[in-house]
């Protein structure tokens, strides 16, 4: 009672003091999250925050023993927050970055940019921004720091402090304390929201290039994938399907009948994803431009006139996605477009990229907002209390209706995909939307997946794609991956083989390359490479029950699908810098082969404890005869965690054909002869899973004498099991696998050989 009184007193003091507010700090009742407000904090310059789906409900005065506290200051016209983090801390996160996984000693600019081969400003800023740093202490406890700030800024990760420097007004900082990295990700996504479960097909292999054209070439690619029995799910339509690069149109010459084309693809179990850019060709009589002009939906220049910048179509207008009414309009555009049978959308160039614009984008003094935008409907959190009336204000006197691009640049892409997502749902309310976005911001994982933009076909950038994808996962964006084979310039046989061989274990798996480069499909470099790619992709498809279960988990508690090794043992300091080997989920370690490595590779402590599953795969893959065939050296080493069970399906050529009625269970027992695993099943698309139409099962193995029993126990959800379920065990001990017979039912047993 006493405490509550004091809190509300504190809160009302702070609310009264708004405008000339002093520095303040509150924390949540569970003492895990603290929000820090700098002196003079003006919520109208930062809120509503795109980051938080649920604002931290900070209701208590900060406890005296709370460790991390920002120091706020104004320095040389910048707003600065410095957080001393203590010694011996390893820093991670900071979003999409070049460089290593461990971020100590690294600086990142938060200013989304179109950066071919990551060449702009030495790769110090890329397509997405995440004002988020994660810290891991020597004892394995973790913390996270969010700067709730969209303005152009920078993060400096020093060894003992983290510094956020912004070109905008003073911003608040939210700090999370937790027992370990896993709990930290759960806490982060409790605040930022969860990635929605993607459709199963989006986890399959995807074939792309800039551009497959005309439509006959698209058909040919689809036919070839099926003819060569390369499991695959998606063909991508890059920018050239359009009429003169006008979004929401089709080239009358090269793609005259998109519905027929999509139909053709669907009949072969392919999905079709098409690109939509933000730039709208400024052309009277073009319906998108006419509607946008009539509605006054464009970003304005400093004089308040519609801004015009050059992109692919030539002079373009840019929808002001920051405004709710513009997002609403944008969403409506998808209806007819999707009705041609389009399954997913690719939003590119949304940094936004402007050819010849200052810094490759629009001027920072361009203007967002409008006189018509009713800012009074927005909610601002000063002190976010459970008592809403005390903590929120509708005071908007500080907000000019038009606000500079400097504030909204970094969330232009986020707001675009937010609108696109609404559009896909409007067009197909029964389907899970799939959107791939090049640009985004912390929190934007709620709307779209991402890929790492225009990388280079080089060994360096192949290796770089590992820490990039890991870091995005640790920054709350679990669904991402690189262009496999590399985008800029041409791949070669070895590079494509190695990149595909490891790339199939990334969350997002798409082969893509630039216009004018050498062909890069799995068959482009002859039979050897084809063999490697096919085997790798087959592994992906066999592992989909396991991978889909990981996506389900990510959608519930924010655990990245692809994880750094330190997640397996946060106290093992030797794993903290490892960013070549990585984990797919908690149970599978991928150690990519380095064809240029001299001598024996570095073996991590973990690697010595986890047995390889190679021999099990050999038996499983025997019919296709691929392992041990040509270029086997391209395949990564795959190791499985002791105490785990990985469910694998029978090979399918697409997710439409994937079945979970016959599962091979890879079992590695722990020292006590036990192992567990998880299996998530649902319809693969649609939303019935939200009403319980899914099936979560727990896999359990135990050894009694030499008798191994593995059972599949229904744990949650009311989707019926397959009419008949067949299980077989592959028990891995040391380097060997022993298989049981296929057995019908939810239990399989076998007698293990003597070791
Ligand atoms: O200015 O649409 O990152 O994947 O193929 C380049 C053409 C525009 C950039 C994307 C790339 C895509 C390309 N786009």
XYZ file of C-alpha atoms and ligand atoms in Angstrom:
769
model
C 0.000 0.000 0.000
C 2.756 2.313 1.047
C 4.718 1.553 -2.095
C 1.785 1.985 -4.404
C 1.064 5.343 -2.898
C 4.606 6.458 -3.338
C 4.680 5.289 -6.943
C 1.558 7.107 -7.918
C 2.850 10.168 -6.160
C 6.058 9.906 -8.129
C 4.178 9.389 -11.361
C 1.885 12.312 -10.846
C 4.850 14.515 -9.991
C 6.481 13.496 -13.232
C 3.371 14.016 -15.276
C 2.883 17.440 -13.789
C 6.478 18.207 -14.569
C 6.202 17.267 -18.229
C 7.788 19.725 -20.529
C 10.461 20.589 -18.058
C 10.827 17.031 -16.966
C 13.788 15.905 -14.971
C 15.547 12.622 -15.489
C 13.505 9.682 -14.243
C 13.729 5.933 -13.974
C 11.145 3.273 -13.254
C 11.125 -0.474 -13.418
C 8.626 -3.247 -13.929
C 7.147 -5.156 -11.002
C 9.220 -8.241 -11.833
C 12.363 -6.056 -11.702
C 13.490 -7.225 -15.116
C 12.943 -4.119 -17.224
C 13.749 -0.502 -16.464
C 12.843 2.597 -18.454
C 15.042 5.686 -18.233
C 13.838 9.109 -19.277
C 16.328 11.891 -19.922
C 15.745 15.389 -18.739
C 13.450 17.264 -21.088
C 12.175 14.106 -22.734
C 9.541 14.985 -25.303
C 7.476 11.914 -26.183
C 5.990 13.561 -29.255
C 9.420 13.394 -30.873
C 9.637 9.634 -30.441
C 6.249 8.084 -29.984
C 4.286 6.127 -30.793
C 7.343 3.910 -30.760
C 7.623 1.488 -33.681
C 9.697 -0.781 -31.470
C 7.269 -1.808 -28.784
C 4.189 -3.847 -29.266
C 3.808 -3.781 -25.502
C 5.434 -0.911 -23.709
C 7.233 -1.949 -20.536
C 4.816 -1.460 -17.694
C 7.279 0.275 -15.429
C 5.525 1.027 -12.188
C 8.097 0.950 -9.428
C 10.868 3.299 -8.512
C 14.161 1.869 -9.685
C 15.752 -0.261 -6.994
C 19.076 0.855 -5.634
C 20.808 -2.318 -6.743
C 19.829 -1.969 -10.410
C 23.134 -2.183 -12.215
C 22.936 -0.531 -15.591
C 21.907 3.105 -15.827
C 22.316 5.427 -18.758
C 23.999 8.762 -18.389
C 22.197 11.268 -20.591
C 23.771 14.376 -22.014
C 23.635 16.837 -24.866
C 26.935 17.014 -26.694
C 27.766 19.044 -29.830
C 24.128 19.175 -30.807
C 23.655 15.430 -30.267
C 21.639 13.566 -27.702
C 23.847 10.994 -26.038
C 23.152 8.079 -23.724
C 26.138 6.277 -22.233
C 25.714 3.006 -20.392
C 28.664 1.657 -18.427
C 28.394 -2.125 -18.677
C 31.203 -3.358 -16.442
C 34.247 -5.359 -17.409
C 34.534 -8.677 -19.159
C 31.226 -8.285 -20.945
C 30.762 -9.595 -24.478
C 28.501 -7.431 -26.599
C 26.221 -8.648 -29.404
C 23.295 -7.470 -31.451
C 23.282 -3.996 -33.051
C 21.226 -5.324 -35.948
C 22.418 -5.875 -39.481
C 26.145 -5.329 -39.504
C 29.393 -6.255 -41.154
C 32.189 -7.606 -39.014
C 32.231 -10.296 -36.363
C 29.491 -11.633 -34.124
C 31.080 -10.153 -31.007
C 30.547 -6.401 -31.229
C 33.057 -5.081 -28.690
C 35.094 -2.318 -30.264
C 32.624 -1.853 -33.132
C 30.597 1.155 -34.188
C 27.404 1.030 -36.165
C 25.527 3.870 -37.760
C 21.781 3.621 -37.711
C 20.876 5.059 -41.074
C 19.352 2.650 -43.545
C 21.140 2.666 -46.870
C 21.214 0.853 -50.193
C 24.762 -0.496 -50.117
C 25.803 -2.865 -52.921
C 28.455 -5.293 -51.677
C 28.209 -3.452 -48.327
C 30.519 -0.867 -49.868
C 28.942 2.399 -48.661
C 30.929 4.061 -45.832
C 32.969 0.929 -45.281
C 29.921 -1.124 -44.370
C 29.319 0.883 -41.178
C 25.593 1.030 -41.918
C 23.402 -1.268 -43.972
C 19.777 -1.725 -44.939
C 18.232 -2.153 -41.494
C 18.692 -0.462 -38.116
C 18.330 -1.968 -34.670
C 19.064 0.323 -31.721
C 19.673 -2.717 -29.563
C 22.709 -4.104 -27.793
C 22.868 -7.378 -25.975
C 25.491 -8.065 -23.326
C 26.688 -11.349 -21.909
C 28.560 -11.264 -18.611
C 31.260 -13.797 -17.701
C 28.812 -15.609 -15.420
C 26.368 -16.147 -18.291
C 23.805 -13.570 -17.192
C 22.638 -11.214 -19.893
C 21.287 -7.737 -20.386
C 19.791 -5.839 -23.285
C 19.690 -2.148 -24.066
C 17.096 -0.518 -26.324
C 17.435 3.097 -27.378
C 13.868 4.044 -28.242
C 14.907 6.365 -30.998
C 14.349 6.356 -34.757
C 16.382 9.475 -35.580
C 19.710 9.096 -37.357
C 22.099 7.819 -34.750
C 25.050 5.598 -33.962
C 25.956 2.844 -31.520
C 29.453 2.610 -30.139
C 30.267 -0.676 -28.445
C 33.354 -0.181 -26.360
C 34.651 -2.827 -23.973
C 33.099 -1.358 -20.850
C 30.436 0.991 -22.160
C 27.816 1.354 -24.844
C 27.170 4.798 -26.300
C 24.142 5.828 -28.356
C 24.532 9.156 -30.131
C 21.549 10.663 -31.925
C 20.966 13.572 -34.281
C 17.501 13.918 -32.752
C 16.153 15.093 -29.406
C 16.810 13.289 -26.124
C 15.449 9.749 -26.136
C 14.539 7.202 -23.512
C 16.464 4.001 -22.890
C 14.980 0.680 -21.857
C 17.209 -1.883 -20.175
C 16.450 -5.554 -19.636
C 18.185 -7.778 -17.078
C 17.944 -11.538 -17.342
C 19.459 -14.827 -16.279
C 20.825 -15.669 -19.705
C 20.658 -14.958 -23.435
C 17.646 -17.197 -23.970
C 15.590 -15.431 -21.291
C 16.772 -12.122 -22.709
C 15.370 -12.923 -26.156
C 12.086 -13.913 -24.539
C 11.965 -10.643 -22.630
C 12.908 -8.580 -25.693
C 10.132 -10.100 -27.760
C 7.662 -9.760 -24.925
C 8.183 -6.034 -25.469
C 8.675 -5.898 -29.239
C 6.157 -8.587 -30.122
C 6.704 -11.879 -31.863
C 7.298 -12.819 -35.436
C 4.108 -14.382 -36.736
C 4.408 -17.986 -37.767
C 5.244 -17.936 -41.494
C 3.581 -20.236 -43.994
C 5.490 -23.507 -44.217
C 6.295 -22.936 -47.886
C 8.407 -19.913 -46.960
C 10.823 -22.271 -45.201
C 11.483 -24.198 -48.401
C 14.178 -23.622 -51.004
C 13.638 -20.537 -53.150
C 14.995 -19.698 -56.578
C 15.497 -16.130 -57.692
C 17.452 -13.927 -60.034
C 17.361 -10.350 -61.270
C 15.314 -11.127 -63.345
C 13.733 -14.238 -64.723
C 12.100 -12.831 -67.837
C 9.986 -13.283 -69.853
C 7.380 -15.571 -68.272
C 8.595 -18.466 -70.429
C 11.917 -18.312 -68.614
C 10.100 -18.545 -65.288
C 8.346 -21.689 -66.491
C 11.634 -23.098 -67.684
C 13.238 -22.543 -64.255
C 10.295 -24.229 -62.548
C 10.397 -27.148 -64.995
C 14.125 -27.587 -64.524
C 13.884 -27.622 -60.728
C 11.291 -30.368 -60.931
C 13.039 -32.285 -63.693
C 16.326 -32.322 -61.797
C 14.473 -33.232 -58.610
C 15.745 -30.261 -56.646
C 13.229 -29.818 -53.836
C 11.911 -26.280 -54.017
C 8.944 -24.120 -53.133
C 9.238 -20.613 -54.493
C 10.101 -18.782 -57.695
C 10.698 -15.065 -57.425
C 9.668 -12.356 -59.856
C 12.111 -9.460 -59.719
C 11.446 -5.969 -61.000
C 11.309 -6.787 -64.731
C 7.880 -8.396 -64.583
C 6.431 -4.892 -64.346
C 5.308 -2.573 -67.102
C 7.992 0.156 -67.190
C 8.779 -0.560 -63.523
C 5.339 0.628 -62.507
C 4.377 -1.175 -59.321
C 1.127 -3.176 -59.342
C 1.308 -3.570 -63.147
C 2.550 -6.337 -65.431
C 4.602 -6.034 -68.607
C 2.160 -6.554 -71.486
C 4.985 -7.989 -73.543
C 6.872 -10.219 -71.116
C 4.285 -11.034 -68.454
C 0.974 -10.564 -70.271
C -0.900 -13.240 -68.328
C 0.306 -13.333 -64.733
C -2.683 -15.375 -63.572
C -1.834 -18.117 -66.066
C 1.809 -18.021 -65.081
C 0.989 -18.296 -61.379
C -1.402 -21.074 -62.158
C 1.309 -22.938 -63.989
C 3.610 -22.568 -60.999
C 0.921 -23.623 -58.540
C 0.191 -26.753 -60.496
C 3.805 -27.753 -59.933
C 3.606 -26.927 -56.238
C 5.495 -23.666 -56.539
C 4.578 -20.392 -54.892
C 5.130 -17.090 -56.674
C 6.606 -14.058 -54.955
C 6.615 -10.684 -56.735
C 8.518 -7.505 -56.035
C 6.870 -4.228 -55.034
C 9.047 -1.133 -54.537
C 7.962 2.042 -52.751
C 8.744 4.446 -55.619
C 5.621 5.223 -57.666
C 6.289 6.388 -61.220
C 5.185 10.012 -61.415
C 2.934 9.732 -64.426
C -0.507 11.138 -64.942
C -2.976 8.431 -65.882
C -1.117 5.698 -63.987
C -3.657 4.622 -61.394
C -1.295 4.339 -58.436
C 0.162 7.783 -59.069
C -3.255 9.301 -59.668
C -4.656 7.858 -56.443
C -1.670 8.956 -54.403
C -1.823 12.479 -55.773
C -5.574 12.719 -55.271
C -5.187 11.562 -51.669
C -2.150 13.777 -51.018
C -0.250 10.700 -49.880
C 3.301 11.617 -50.908
C 6.338 12.494 -48.855
C 6.911 16.259 -49.258
C 10.022 18.234 -49.974
C 11.085 21.022 -47.615
C 8.721 23.422 -49.378
C 5.754 21.144 -48.834
C 5.547 20.012 -52.470
C 5.397 16.309 -53.359
C 8.994 15.110 -53.404
C 10.202 13.582 -56.658
C 13.235 11.283 -56.733
C 14.602 8.900 -59.340
C 14.407 5.168 -58.993
C 13.873 2.410 -61.566
C 10.809 3.942 -63.232
C 12.500 7.367 -63.505
C 10.952 10.252 -61.513
C 8.901 8.826 -58.641
C 6.640 9.870 -55.806
C 7.071 8.182 -52.440
C 4.129 7.157 -50.276
C 4.376 8.650 -46.804
C 3.964 5.330 -44.993
C 4.349 7.073 -41.659
C 0.744 8.251 -41.932
C -2.018 5.767 -41.047
C -4.258 6.859 -43.934
C -1.437 6.281 -46.425
C -0.808 2.809 -45.056
C -4.487 2.135 -45.351
C -4.513 3.204 -49.002
C -1.364 1.214 -49.753
C -2.941 -1.905 -48.286
C -5.895 -1.640 -50.670
C -3.570 -1.762 -53.693
C -2.694 -5.384 -53.062
C -6.154 -6.790 -53.579
C -6.274 -7.047 -57.386
C -2.557 -7.738 -57.536
C -2.719 -10.748 -55.221
C -5.849 -11.935 -57.000
C -3.677 -12.981 -59.951
C -2.475 -15.807 -57.705
C 0.527 -14.122 -56.131
C 1.545 -15.816 -52.905
C 4.039 -13.456 -51.353
C 5.546 -10.011 -51.759
C 9.079 -8.715 -51.898
C 9.456 -5.097 -50.751
C 12.795 -3.785 -52.013
C 14.446 -0.331 -52.152
C 12.628 0.824 -49.043
C 15.522 2.474 -47.188
C 14.297 4.364 -49.252
C 16.835 4.159 -52.048
C 16.881 7.146 -54.388
C 19.249 7.157 -57.378
C 21.453 10.235 -57.149
C 19.751 11.412 -53.958
C 21.897 12.738 -51.093
C 23.546 9.697 -49.508
C 21.524 7.534 -51.904
C 18.226 8.492 -50.287
C 15.876 11.468 -50.016
C 16.970 14.759 -48.419
C 16.854 14.687 -44.614
C 14.705 17.822 -44.605
C 11.976 16.159 -46.633
C 8.736 16.162 -44.679
C 6.438 13.461 -43.360
C 3.005 13.871 -41.868
C 0.097 16.045 -42.866
C -2.264 18.651 -41.569
C -4.946 15.987 -41.796
C -3.149 13.483 -39.601
C -4.970 13.561 -36.328
C -2.090 13.357 -33.918
C -4.466 13.623 -30.988
C -5.408 10.015 -31.539
C -1.853 8.977 -30.752
C -0.883 7.814 -27.302
C 2.282 8.930 -25.630
C 3.963 7.154 -22.771
C 5.967 9.239 -20.419
C 5.929 6.958 -17.441
C 4.168 3.880 -18.528
C 2.120 2.881 -15.557
C -0.578 0.340 -15.133
C -2.781 3.313 -14.356
C -3.196 4.574 -17.894
C -4.760 7.886 -17.108
C -1.790 8.919 -15.028
C 0.856 7.732 -17.412
C -0.412 8.940 -20.731
C -1.018 12.330 -22.090
C -2.513 13.673 -25.229
C -0.408 16.746 -25.067
C 0.670 17.264 -28.667
C 1.659 20.870 -28.519
C 5.264 20.051 -29.387
C 4.469 18.132 -32.533
C 4.445 20.104 -35.701
C 2.246 18.255 -38.149
C 5.120 17.906 -40.582
C 8.269 16.233 -39.350
C 11.613 15.770 -41.053
C 12.864 12.725 -42.842
C 15.732 12.631 -40.354
C 13.290 11.223 -37.839
C 11.405 8.833 -40.070
C 14.028 7.620 -42.535
C 14.932 4.542 -40.496
C 11.312 3.469 -40.143
C 10.255 4.133 -43.722
C 10.738 0.464 -44.585
C 9.097 -0.716 -41.366
C 6.006 1.304 -42.066
C 5.937 0.166 -45.672
C 5.913 -3.501 -44.713
C 3.428 -2.820 -41.969
C 1.085 -1.521 -44.661
C 1.976 -4.301 -47.079
C 1.155 -6.862 -44.444
C -2.247 -5.296 -43.922
C -2.698 -5.429 -47.690
C -1.898 -9.119 -47.955
C -4.277 -9.886 -45.114
C -6.966 -7.786 -46.726
C -6.505 -9.634 -50.017
C -6.239 -13.107 -48.510
C -7.615 -13.142 -44.973
C -7.218 -16.908 -44.742
C -3.514 -17.010 -45.589
C -0.436 -16.215 -43.582
C 1.184 -13.224 -45.264
C 4.744 -13.640 -46.452
C 6.688 -10.444 -47.056
C 10.419 -10.084 -47.557
C 11.742 -6.610 -46.894
C 15.197 -5.207 -47.555
C 14.870 -2.411 -45.041
C 13.421 -2.515 -41.560
C 13.923 -1.456 -37.965
C 13.859 -2.991 -34.492
C 10.312 -4.261 -34.039
C 9.707 -4.702 -37.772
C 9.989 -8.483 -37.512
C 6.286 -8.307 -36.681
C 5.597 -7.482 -40.315
C 8.229 -9.030 -42.563
C 11.186 -11.336 -42.982
C 14.409 -9.903 -44.333
C 17.460 -10.835 -46.328
C 20.875 -9.278 -46.081
C 20.677 -7.258 -49.300
C 23.183 -7.002 -52.087
C 26.116 -9.067 -50.905
C 29.022 -10.055 -53.108
C 29.779 -13.443 -54.648
C 32.972 -13.875 -52.649
C 34.328 -16.182 -49.971
C 34.640 -13.291 -47.537
C 30.999 -12.432 -47.848
C 29.991 -16.049 -47.643
C 31.697 -16.228 -44.245
C 30.281 -12.835 -43.309
C 26.772 -14.110 -43.934
C 27.056 -16.279 -40.809
C 27.596 -13.526 -38.206
C 25.170 -11.290 -40.118
C 22.357 -13.778 -39.872
C 23.229 -14.645 -36.278
C 23.345 -10.994 -35.305
C 19.988 -10.257 -36.888
C 18.564 -13.182 -34.949
C 19.993 -11.801 -31.709
C 18.469 -8.449 -32.652
C 14.964 -9.865 -32.747
C 14.754 -10.676 -36.466
C 14.790 -14.482 -36.606
C 13.627 -14.909 -40.214
C 16.524 -13.825 -42.415
C 19.342 -15.028 -44.606
C 21.727 -13.964 -47.370
C 21.487 -14.281 -51.120
C 22.997 -17.735 -51.425
C 25.804 -17.731 -53.992
C 26.110 -13.977 -53.592
C 24.357 -11.178 -55.472
C 26.937 -8.795 -56.971
C 29.297 -10.212 -59.605
C 29.380 -13.902 -60.511
C 29.652 -16.952 -58.309
C 31.835 -19.904 -59.241
C 31.339 -23.625 -58.842
C 33.100 -23.998 -55.517
C 31.551 -20.937 -53.961
C 28.011 -21.910 -54.910
C 28.556 -25.451 -53.663
C 29.888 -24.357 -50.272
C 27.408 -21.539 -49.812
C 24.445 -23.766 -50.635
C 25.780 -26.613 -48.529
C 25.720 -24.443 -45.415
C 23.021 -21.989 -46.512
C 20.281 -24.601 -46.295
C 20.691 -24.419 -42.514
C 19.897 -20.691 -42.432
C 16.359 -19.559 -41.565
C 15.694 -18.118 -45.042
C 17.064 -20.050 -48.026
C 17.115 -18.281 -51.369
C 19.556 -18.365 -54.266
C 19.690 -14.951 -55.974
C 22.011 -13.003 -58.254
C 22.299 -9.685 -60.071
C 21.410 -8.869 -63.664
C 24.254 -9.664 -66.026
C 26.022 -12.139 -63.732
C 26.666 -15.771 -64.626
C 23.749 -18.102 -64.048
C 23.723 -19.377 -60.508
C 21.020 -22.011 -60.301
C 22.115 -25.273 -58.675
C 22.677 -26.798 -62.115
C 24.599 -23.863 -63.601
C 28.056 -25.239 -62.783
C 27.671 -28.853 -63.845
C 26.829 -32.145 -62.229
C 29.192 -32.063 -59.279
C 27.819 -28.818 -57.925
C 24.279 -29.883 -58.744
C 24.821 -33.001 -56.679
C 26.101 -31.014 -53.702
C 23.247 -28.521 -53.908
C 20.605 -31.202 -54.276
C 21.896 -33.154 -51.290
C 22.042 -29.972 -49.216
C 18.523 -28.939 -50.184
C 17.239 -32.441 -49.547
C 18.679 -32.180 -46.057
C 16.709 -28.989 -45.575
C 13.493 -30.698 -46.614
C 14.093 -33.730 -44.446
C 14.787 -31.473 -41.502
C 11.677 -29.333 -42.023
C 9.703 -30.894 -39.137
C 12.551 -29.842 -36.851
C 12.935 -26.418 -38.516
C 9.220 -25.671 -38.519
C 9.145 -26.505 -34.806
C 11.920 -23.937 -34.340
C 9.937 -21.283 -36.194
C 6.963 -22.037 -34.004
C 9.173 -21.532 -30.961
C 10.563 -18.280 -32.332
C 6.993 -17.082 -32.860
C 6.213 -17.799 -29.208
C 9.300 -16.776 -27.293
C 11.692 -15.032 -29.642
C 14.400 -17.672 -29.646
C 16.376 -17.241 -32.866
C 16.103 -20.102 -35.350
C 19.809 -19.870 -36.129
C 21.843 -19.316 -32.991
C 25.413 -18.652 -31.985
C 27.226 -21.467 -30.211
C 27.314 -19.543 -26.937
C 23.550 -20.058 -26.649
C 24.261 -23.725 -25.953
C 26.443 -22.890 -22.969
C 26.428 -19.211 -22.007
C 29.055 -19.839 -19.336
C 31.631 -21.323 -21.696
C 33.737 -18.264 -22.500
C 35.519 -20.086 -25.327
C 32.318 -19.987 -27.398
C 31.739 -16.263 -27.213
C 33.552 -15.346 -30.424
C 32.617 -18.344 -32.517
C 30.931 -17.139 -35.671
C 31.721 -19.761 -38.262
C 30.159 -22.769 -36.604
C 26.545 -22.091 -35.688
C 23.460 -23.769 -34.320
C 20.193 -24.492 -36.062
C 17.898 -24.524 -33.056
C 19.240 -25.998 -29.853
C 20.215 -29.407 -31.109
C 22.035 -29.207 -34.424
C 25.478 -27.704 -34.890
C 26.666 -26.753 -38.364
C 30.415 -26.484 -38.914
C 30.937 -25.209 -42.466
C 33.912 -26.454 -44.439
C 36.556 -23.947 -45.345
C 38.139 -25.107 -48.595
C 41.037 -22.728 -48.011
C 41.770 -23.768 -44.454
C 45.274 -25.032 -43.797
C 45.628 -27.906 -41.366
C 43.045 -29.004 -38.867
C 40.193 -26.631 -38.136
C 39.753 -25.105 -34.700
C 37.560 -27.384 -32.690
C 35.372 -25.721 -30.107
C 34.797 -27.327 -26.723
C 31.239 -28.033 -27.733
C 32.252 -29.713 -30.939
C 34.177 -32.307 -29.013
C 31.110 -33.228 -26.988
C 28.556 -33.501 -29.798
C 28.696 -36.511 -32.135
C 28.403 -36.145 -35.911
C 25.235 -37.329 -37.626
C 26.999 -38.017 -40.906
C 26.691 -41.761 -40.700
C 22.949 -41.538 -40.010
C 22.543 -39.208 -42.980
C 24.428 -41.636 -45.205
C 21.877 -44.339 -44.540
C 18.933 -41.982 -44.826
C 20.214 -40.522 -48.070
C 21.369 -43.794 -49.548
C 18.587 -44.035 -52.142
C 19.604 -40.804 -53.779
C 23.202 -41.876 -53.420
C 24.403 -38.355 -52.995
C 26.610 -38.384 -49.946
C 30.036 -39.668 -50.692
C 29.483 -38.663 -54.288
C 31.173 -35.731 -55.910
C 32.496 -32.840 -53.809
C 31.415 -34.271 -50.476
C 33.923 -31.915 -48.910
C 31.582 -28.966 -49.487
C 29.123 -30.249 -46.923
C 29.426 -28.889 -43.412
C 30.012 -31.129 -40.486
C 26.683 -31.703 -38.687
C 26.758 -32.478 -34.982
C 23.931 -33.251 -32.619
C 23.555 -32.275 -28.968
C 23.660 -35.120 -26.466
C 20.230 -35.544 -24.915
C 18.320 -34.476 -28.019
C 15.984 -35.984 -30.598
C 15.713 -34.459 -34.060
C 12.650 -35.463 -36.112
C 13.214 -35.852 -39.852
C 10.620 -36.375 -42.555
C 10.763 -38.472 -45.684
C 12.059 -36.571 -48.663
C 9.555 -34.309 -50.415
C 9.981 -32.211 -53.550
C 8.063 -29.317 -52.018
C 6.403 -28.492 -48.720
C 3.060 -29.217 -50.371
C 4.138 -32.851 -50.459
C 5.820 -32.879 -47.072
C 4.310 -35.413 -44.685
C 4.985 -36.050 -41.033
C 3.425 -39.483 -40.958
C 6.791 -41.225 -41.301
C 9.472 -39.775 -39.097
C 13.066 -40.779 -38.621
C 14.092 -39.793 -35.114
C 17.766 -38.972 -34.718
C 18.560 -39.770 -31.123
C 21.697 -38.852 -29.213
C 21.423 -40.017 -25.620
C 22.905 -38.071 -22.749
C 25.070 -39.657 -20.060
C 21.931 -40.900 -18.294
C 20.581 -42.609 -21.394
C 17.871 -39.996 -21.949
C 16.951 -37.648 -24.763
C 14.039 -35.346 -25.569
C 12.782 -33.368 -28.523
C 9.809 -31.424 -29.811
C 7.571 -31.654 -32.836
C 5.126 -29.009 -33.993
C 2.617 -29.780 -36.715
C -0.211 -27.754 -38.197
C -1.838 -27.081 -41.560
C 1.211 -25.161 -42.788
C -0.812 -22.097 -43.725
C -3.877 -20.233 -42.544
C -4.759 -19.301 -38.989
C -6.613 -22.303 -37.620
C -3.573 -22.994 -35.437
C -4.512 -19.923 -33.439
C -7.700 -21.681 -32.422
C -5.789 -24.758 -31.363
C -5.691 -26.635 -34.661
C -2.097 -27.717 -34.247
C -0.327 -30.606 -32.639
C 2.631 -30.121 -30.352
C 4.308 -33.351 -29.313
C 7.114 -34.214 -27.012
C 9.644 -36.819 -28.026
C 11.165 -38.877 -25.254
C 13.874 -41.504 -25.380
C 15.106 -43.683 -22.588
C 17.424 -46.595 -22.358
C 16.882 -49.601 -20.110
C 19.716 -52.047 -20.407
C 20.178 -52.161 -24.161
C 16.524 -51.548 -24.892
C 15.926 -48.072 -26.324
C 12.376 -46.754 -26.359
C 11.363 -43.555 -28.093
C 7.867 -42.189 -27.780
C 5.972 -39.336 -29.364
C 3.591 -37.889 -26.787
C 0.865 -35.443 -27.602
C 1.397 -32.367 -25.470
C -0.776 -29.592 -26.792
C -3.214 -28.536 -29.525
C -6.187 -30.455 -30.868
C -5.171 -31.275 -34.435
C -5.459 -35.021 -34.897
C -2.309 -37.016 -35.506
C -1.798 -38.455 -39.005
C -4.116 -41.442 -39.528
C -1.101 -43.710 -39.399
C 2.183 -42.699 -37.867
C 5.366 -44.592 -38.583
C 8.520 -44.065 -36.596
C 12.027 -45.322 -36.890
C 14.920 -44.580 -34.612
C 18.401 -43.658 -35.725
C 20.450 -43.880 -32.563
C 23.784 -42.136 -32.855
C 26.617 -43.198 -30.614
C 30.116 -41.989 -31.276
C 30.437 -41.776 -35.012
C 27.939 -44.564 -35.705
C 24.216 -44.718 -36.289
C 22.059 -47.739 -35.639
C 18.588 -47.831 -37.193
C 15.480 -49.528 -35.905
C 12.851 -50.966 -38.214
C 9.924 -48.743 -39.160
C 7.223 -49.215 -36.531
C 3.651 -48.089 -36.580
C 2.298 -46.067 -33.688
C 3.630 -43.509 -31.264
C 6.352 -45.661 -29.788
C 9.406 -47.227 -31.375
C 11.869 -49.527 -29.718
C 15.138 -51.159 -30.591
C 17.887 -53.164 -29.028
C 21.191 -51.359 -29.199
C 24.315 -53.229 -30.232
C 27.032 -53.564 -27.680
C 29.402 -50.641 -28.161
O 18.769 -1.392 -57.535
O 15.191 -5.346 -58.184
O 18.600 -5.873 -53.332
O 17.820 -8.191 -54.667
O 17.471 -8.002 -57.449
C 18.718 -2.763 -57.353
C 16.520 -5.491 -58.540
C 17.320 -3.195 -57.050
C 18.060 -4.577 -55.240
C 17.803 -5.832 -54.494
C 18.064 -7.004 -55.377
C 17.185 -6.929 -56.589
C 17.423 -5.616 -57.335
N 17.222 -4.485 -56.436
